[in-house]
JSON list of C-alpha atoms in Angstrom, two decimals:
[
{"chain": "A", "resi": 1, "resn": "UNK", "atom": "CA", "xyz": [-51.55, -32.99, -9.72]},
{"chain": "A", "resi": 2, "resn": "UNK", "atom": "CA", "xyz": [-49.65, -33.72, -13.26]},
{"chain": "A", "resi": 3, "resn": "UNK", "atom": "CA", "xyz": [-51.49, -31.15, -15.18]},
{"chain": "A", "resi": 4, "resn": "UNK", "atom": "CA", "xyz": [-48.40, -29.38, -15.97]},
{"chain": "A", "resi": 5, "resn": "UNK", "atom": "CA", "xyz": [-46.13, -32.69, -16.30]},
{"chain": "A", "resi": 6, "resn": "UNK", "atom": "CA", "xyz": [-45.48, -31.19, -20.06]},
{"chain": "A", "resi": 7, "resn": "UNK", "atom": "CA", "xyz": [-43.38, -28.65, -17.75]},
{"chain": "A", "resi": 8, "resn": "UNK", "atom": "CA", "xyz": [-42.01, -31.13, -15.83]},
{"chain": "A", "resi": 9, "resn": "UNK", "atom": "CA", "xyz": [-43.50, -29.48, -13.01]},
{"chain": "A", "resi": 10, "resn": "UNK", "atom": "CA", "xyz": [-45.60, -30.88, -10.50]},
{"chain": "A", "resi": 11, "resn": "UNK", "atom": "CA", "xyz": [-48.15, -28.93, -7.94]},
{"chain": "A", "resi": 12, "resn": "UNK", "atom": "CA", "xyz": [-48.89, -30.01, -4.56]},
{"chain": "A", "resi": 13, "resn": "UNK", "atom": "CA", "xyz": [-51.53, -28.30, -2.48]},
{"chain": "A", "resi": 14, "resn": "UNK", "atom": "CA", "xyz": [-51.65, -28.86, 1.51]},
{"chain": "A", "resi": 15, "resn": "UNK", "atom": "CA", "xyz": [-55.04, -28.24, 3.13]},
{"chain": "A", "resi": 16, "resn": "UNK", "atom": "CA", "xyz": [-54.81, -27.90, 7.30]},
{"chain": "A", "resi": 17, "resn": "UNK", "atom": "CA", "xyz": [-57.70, -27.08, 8.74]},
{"chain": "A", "resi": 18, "resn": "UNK", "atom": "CA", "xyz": [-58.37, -25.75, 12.47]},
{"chain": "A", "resi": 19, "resn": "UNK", "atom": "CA", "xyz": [-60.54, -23.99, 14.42]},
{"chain": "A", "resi": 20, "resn": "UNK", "atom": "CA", "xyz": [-60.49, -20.66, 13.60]},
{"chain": "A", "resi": 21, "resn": "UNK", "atom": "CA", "xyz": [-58.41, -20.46, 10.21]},
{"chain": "A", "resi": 22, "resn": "UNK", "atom": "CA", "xyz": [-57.62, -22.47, 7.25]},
{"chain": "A", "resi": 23, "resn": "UNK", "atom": "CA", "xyz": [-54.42, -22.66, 5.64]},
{"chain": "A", "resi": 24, "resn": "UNK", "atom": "CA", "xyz": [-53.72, -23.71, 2.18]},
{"chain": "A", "resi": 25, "resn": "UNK", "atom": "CA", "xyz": [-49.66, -24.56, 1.02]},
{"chain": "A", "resi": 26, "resn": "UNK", "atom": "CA", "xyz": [-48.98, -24.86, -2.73]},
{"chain": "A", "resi": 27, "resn": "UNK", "atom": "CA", "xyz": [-45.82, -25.93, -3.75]},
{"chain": "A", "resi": 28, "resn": "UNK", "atom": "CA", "xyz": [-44.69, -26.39, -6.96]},
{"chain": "A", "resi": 29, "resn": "UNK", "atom": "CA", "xyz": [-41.58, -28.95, -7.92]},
{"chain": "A", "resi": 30, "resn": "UNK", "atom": "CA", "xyz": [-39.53, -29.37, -10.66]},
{"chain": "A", "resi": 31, "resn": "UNK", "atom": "CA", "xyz": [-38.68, -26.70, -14.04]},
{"chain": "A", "resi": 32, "resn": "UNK", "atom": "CA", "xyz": [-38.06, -23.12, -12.17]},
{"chain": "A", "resi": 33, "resn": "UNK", "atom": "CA", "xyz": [-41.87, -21.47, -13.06]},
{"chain": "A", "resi": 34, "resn": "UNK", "atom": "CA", "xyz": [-44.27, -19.21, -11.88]},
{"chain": "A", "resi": 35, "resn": "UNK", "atom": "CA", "xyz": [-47.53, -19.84, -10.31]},
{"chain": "A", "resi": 36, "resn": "UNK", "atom": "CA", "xyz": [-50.76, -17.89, -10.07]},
{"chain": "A", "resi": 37, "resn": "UNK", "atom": "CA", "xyz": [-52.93, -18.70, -7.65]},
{"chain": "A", "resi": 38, "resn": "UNK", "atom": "CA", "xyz": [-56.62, -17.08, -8.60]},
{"chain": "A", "resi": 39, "resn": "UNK", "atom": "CA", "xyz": [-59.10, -16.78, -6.27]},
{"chain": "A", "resi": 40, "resn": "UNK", "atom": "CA", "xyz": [-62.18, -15.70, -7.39]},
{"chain": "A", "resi": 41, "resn": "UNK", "atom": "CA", "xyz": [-65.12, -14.37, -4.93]},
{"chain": "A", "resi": 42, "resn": "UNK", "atom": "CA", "xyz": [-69.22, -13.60, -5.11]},
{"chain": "A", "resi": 43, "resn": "UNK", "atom": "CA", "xyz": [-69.83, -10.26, -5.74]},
{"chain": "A", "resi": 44, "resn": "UNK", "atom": "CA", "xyz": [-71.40, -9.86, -2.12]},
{"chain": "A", "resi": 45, "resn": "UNK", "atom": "CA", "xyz": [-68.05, -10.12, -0.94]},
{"chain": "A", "resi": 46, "resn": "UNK", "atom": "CA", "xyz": [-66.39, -6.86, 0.18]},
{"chain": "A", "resi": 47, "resn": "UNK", "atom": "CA", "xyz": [-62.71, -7.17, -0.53]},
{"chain": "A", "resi": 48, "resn": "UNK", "atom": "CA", "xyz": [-60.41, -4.55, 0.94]},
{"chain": "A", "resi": 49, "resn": "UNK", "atom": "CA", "xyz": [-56.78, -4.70, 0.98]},
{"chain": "A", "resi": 50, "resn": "UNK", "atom": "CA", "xyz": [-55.44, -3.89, 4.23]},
{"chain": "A", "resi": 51, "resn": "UNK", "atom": "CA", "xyz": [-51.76, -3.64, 3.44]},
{"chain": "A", "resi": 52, "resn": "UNK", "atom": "CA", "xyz": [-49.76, -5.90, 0.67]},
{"chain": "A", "resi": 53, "resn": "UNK", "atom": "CA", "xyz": [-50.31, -9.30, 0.96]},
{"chain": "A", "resi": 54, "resn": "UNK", "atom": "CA", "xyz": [-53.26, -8.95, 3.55]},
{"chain": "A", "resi": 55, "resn": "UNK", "atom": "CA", "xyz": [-56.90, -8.54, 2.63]},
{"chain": "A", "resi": 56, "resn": "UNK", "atom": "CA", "xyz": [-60.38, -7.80, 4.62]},
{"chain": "A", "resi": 57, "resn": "UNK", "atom": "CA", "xyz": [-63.13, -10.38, 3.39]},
{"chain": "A", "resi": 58, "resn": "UNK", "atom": "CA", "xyz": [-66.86, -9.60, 4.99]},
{"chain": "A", "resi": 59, "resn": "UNK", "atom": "CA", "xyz": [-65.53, -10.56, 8.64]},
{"chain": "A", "resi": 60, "resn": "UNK", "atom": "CA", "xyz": [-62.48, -12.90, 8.04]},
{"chain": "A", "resi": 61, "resn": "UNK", "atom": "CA", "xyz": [-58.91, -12.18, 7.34]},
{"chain": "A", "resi": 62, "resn": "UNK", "atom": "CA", "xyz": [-57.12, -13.32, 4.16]},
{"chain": "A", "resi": 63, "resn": "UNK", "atom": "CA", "xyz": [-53.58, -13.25, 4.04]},
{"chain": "A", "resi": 64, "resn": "UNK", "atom": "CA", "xyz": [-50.55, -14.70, 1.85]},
{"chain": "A", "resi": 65, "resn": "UNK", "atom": "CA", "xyz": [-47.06, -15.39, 2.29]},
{"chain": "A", "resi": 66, "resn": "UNK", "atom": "CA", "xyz": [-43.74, -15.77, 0.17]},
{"chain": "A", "resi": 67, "resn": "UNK", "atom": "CA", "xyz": [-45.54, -13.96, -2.90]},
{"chain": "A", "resi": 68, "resn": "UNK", "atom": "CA", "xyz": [-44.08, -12.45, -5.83]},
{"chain": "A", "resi": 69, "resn": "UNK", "atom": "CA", "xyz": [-47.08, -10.44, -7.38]},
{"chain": "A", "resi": 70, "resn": "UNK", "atom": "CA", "xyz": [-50.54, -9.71, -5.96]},
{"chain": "A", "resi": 71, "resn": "UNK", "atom": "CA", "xyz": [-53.41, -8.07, -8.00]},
{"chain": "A", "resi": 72, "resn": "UNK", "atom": "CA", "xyz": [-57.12, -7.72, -6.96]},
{"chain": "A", "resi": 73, "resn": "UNK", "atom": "CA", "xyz": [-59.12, -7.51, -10.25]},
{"chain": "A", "resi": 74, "resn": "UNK", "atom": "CA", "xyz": [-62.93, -7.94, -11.43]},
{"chain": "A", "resi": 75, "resn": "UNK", "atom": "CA", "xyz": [-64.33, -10.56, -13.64]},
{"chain": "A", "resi": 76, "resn": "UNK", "atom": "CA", "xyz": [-67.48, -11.76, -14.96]},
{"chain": "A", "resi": 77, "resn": "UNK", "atom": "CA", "xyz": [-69.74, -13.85, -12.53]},
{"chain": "A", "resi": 78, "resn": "UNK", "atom": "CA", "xyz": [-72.33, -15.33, -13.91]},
{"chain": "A", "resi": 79, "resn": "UNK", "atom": "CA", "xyz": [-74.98, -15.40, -12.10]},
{"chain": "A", "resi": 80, "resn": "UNK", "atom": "CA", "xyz": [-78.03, -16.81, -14.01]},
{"chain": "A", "resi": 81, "resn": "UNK", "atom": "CA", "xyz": [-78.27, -17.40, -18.01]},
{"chain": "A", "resi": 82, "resn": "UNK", "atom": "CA", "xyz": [-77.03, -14.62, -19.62]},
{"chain": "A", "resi": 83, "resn": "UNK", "atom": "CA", "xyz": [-76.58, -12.82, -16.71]},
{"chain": "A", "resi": 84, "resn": "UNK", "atom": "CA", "xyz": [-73.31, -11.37, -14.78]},
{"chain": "A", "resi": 85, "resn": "UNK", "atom": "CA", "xyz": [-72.07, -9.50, -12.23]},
{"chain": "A", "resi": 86, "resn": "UNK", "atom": "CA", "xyz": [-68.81, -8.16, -11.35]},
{"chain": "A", "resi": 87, "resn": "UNK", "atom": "CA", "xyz": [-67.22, -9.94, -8.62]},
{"chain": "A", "resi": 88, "resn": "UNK", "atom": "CA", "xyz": [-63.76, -9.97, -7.41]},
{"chain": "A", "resi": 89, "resn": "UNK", "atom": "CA", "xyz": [-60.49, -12.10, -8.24]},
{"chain": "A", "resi": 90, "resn": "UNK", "atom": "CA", "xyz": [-57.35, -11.55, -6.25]},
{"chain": "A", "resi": 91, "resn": "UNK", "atom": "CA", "xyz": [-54.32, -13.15, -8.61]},
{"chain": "A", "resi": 92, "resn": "UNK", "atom": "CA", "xyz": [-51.28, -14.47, -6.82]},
{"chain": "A", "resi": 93, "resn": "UNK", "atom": "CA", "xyz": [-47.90, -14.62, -8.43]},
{"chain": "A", "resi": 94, "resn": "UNK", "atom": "CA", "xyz": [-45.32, -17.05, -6.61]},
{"chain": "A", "resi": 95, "resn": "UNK", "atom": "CA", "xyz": [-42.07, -19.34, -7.13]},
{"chain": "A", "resi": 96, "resn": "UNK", "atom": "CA", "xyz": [-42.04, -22.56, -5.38]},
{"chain": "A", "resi": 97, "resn": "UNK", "atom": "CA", "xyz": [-44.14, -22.29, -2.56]},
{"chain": "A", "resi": 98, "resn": "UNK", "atom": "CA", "xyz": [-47.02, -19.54, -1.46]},
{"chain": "A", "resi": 99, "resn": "UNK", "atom": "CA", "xyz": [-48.72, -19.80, 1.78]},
{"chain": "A", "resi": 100, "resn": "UNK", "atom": "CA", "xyz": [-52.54, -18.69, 2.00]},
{"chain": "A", "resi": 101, "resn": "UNK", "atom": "CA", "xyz": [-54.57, -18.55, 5.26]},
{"chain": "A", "resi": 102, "resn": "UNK", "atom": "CA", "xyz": [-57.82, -17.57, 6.24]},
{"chain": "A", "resi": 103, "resn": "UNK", "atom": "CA", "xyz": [-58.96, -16.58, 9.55]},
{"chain": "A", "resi": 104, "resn": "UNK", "atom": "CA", "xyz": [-61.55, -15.09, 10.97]}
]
C-alpha cells in the first residue's frame, strides 16, 4: 500500500494459503526502516511462547521468521460499550521482509 509513500517506502503483503497453514510475507521497499507487525488476539486466546520467535495459540502454531524484535504485550479489547478486557498483542520488529505462518 502507499501509506507510508511520505517515507518513500512502500509495503507489500503476500497471502498463500494451503491446507493446513497460512503464511503471510511483508516486505517493505524503499528508505532503510523498521516495521512492526501487531497482531492483536481475543482474550479467549491462550498465547504461550514456546521458544523466540514461536508461539502456542489455543491448538495452532504461530511462528515468525527474519525478525528483529518480538514482544507479547496486553491491550485493551473492547468488548461491548464501555467495556474491556485484556487480550493479547504480540509486536513484531523487522527490516525488509518478516515471514509469519500459522499452522495448526
Amino acid at each position: 500500500h502507499t501509506g507510508y509513500d511520505n517515507l518513500n517506502v512502500r509495503h507489500n503483503r503476500e497471502w498463500r494459503i494451503m491446507e493446513n497453514k497460512v503464511e503471510i510475507i511483508d516486505c517493505l521497499e524503499g528508505n532503510e526502516a523498521d516495521g512492526i507487525a501487531y497482531l492483536h488476539f481475543h482474550p479467549s486466546v491462550q498465547i504461550e511462547q514456546i521458544e523466540e520467535g514461536i508461539f502456542s495459540l489455543n491448538n495452532h502454531i504461530l511462528s515468525f521468521e527474519d525478525f528483529i524484535e518480538i514482544k507479547k504485550e496486553n491491550y485493551s479489547f473492547c468488548s461491548g460499550f464501555n467495556k474491556t478486557e485484556l487480550g493479547d498483542v504480540i509486536k513484531v520488529k523487522f527490516k525488509e521482509a518478516l515471514k509469519t505462518k500459522i499452522k495448526e
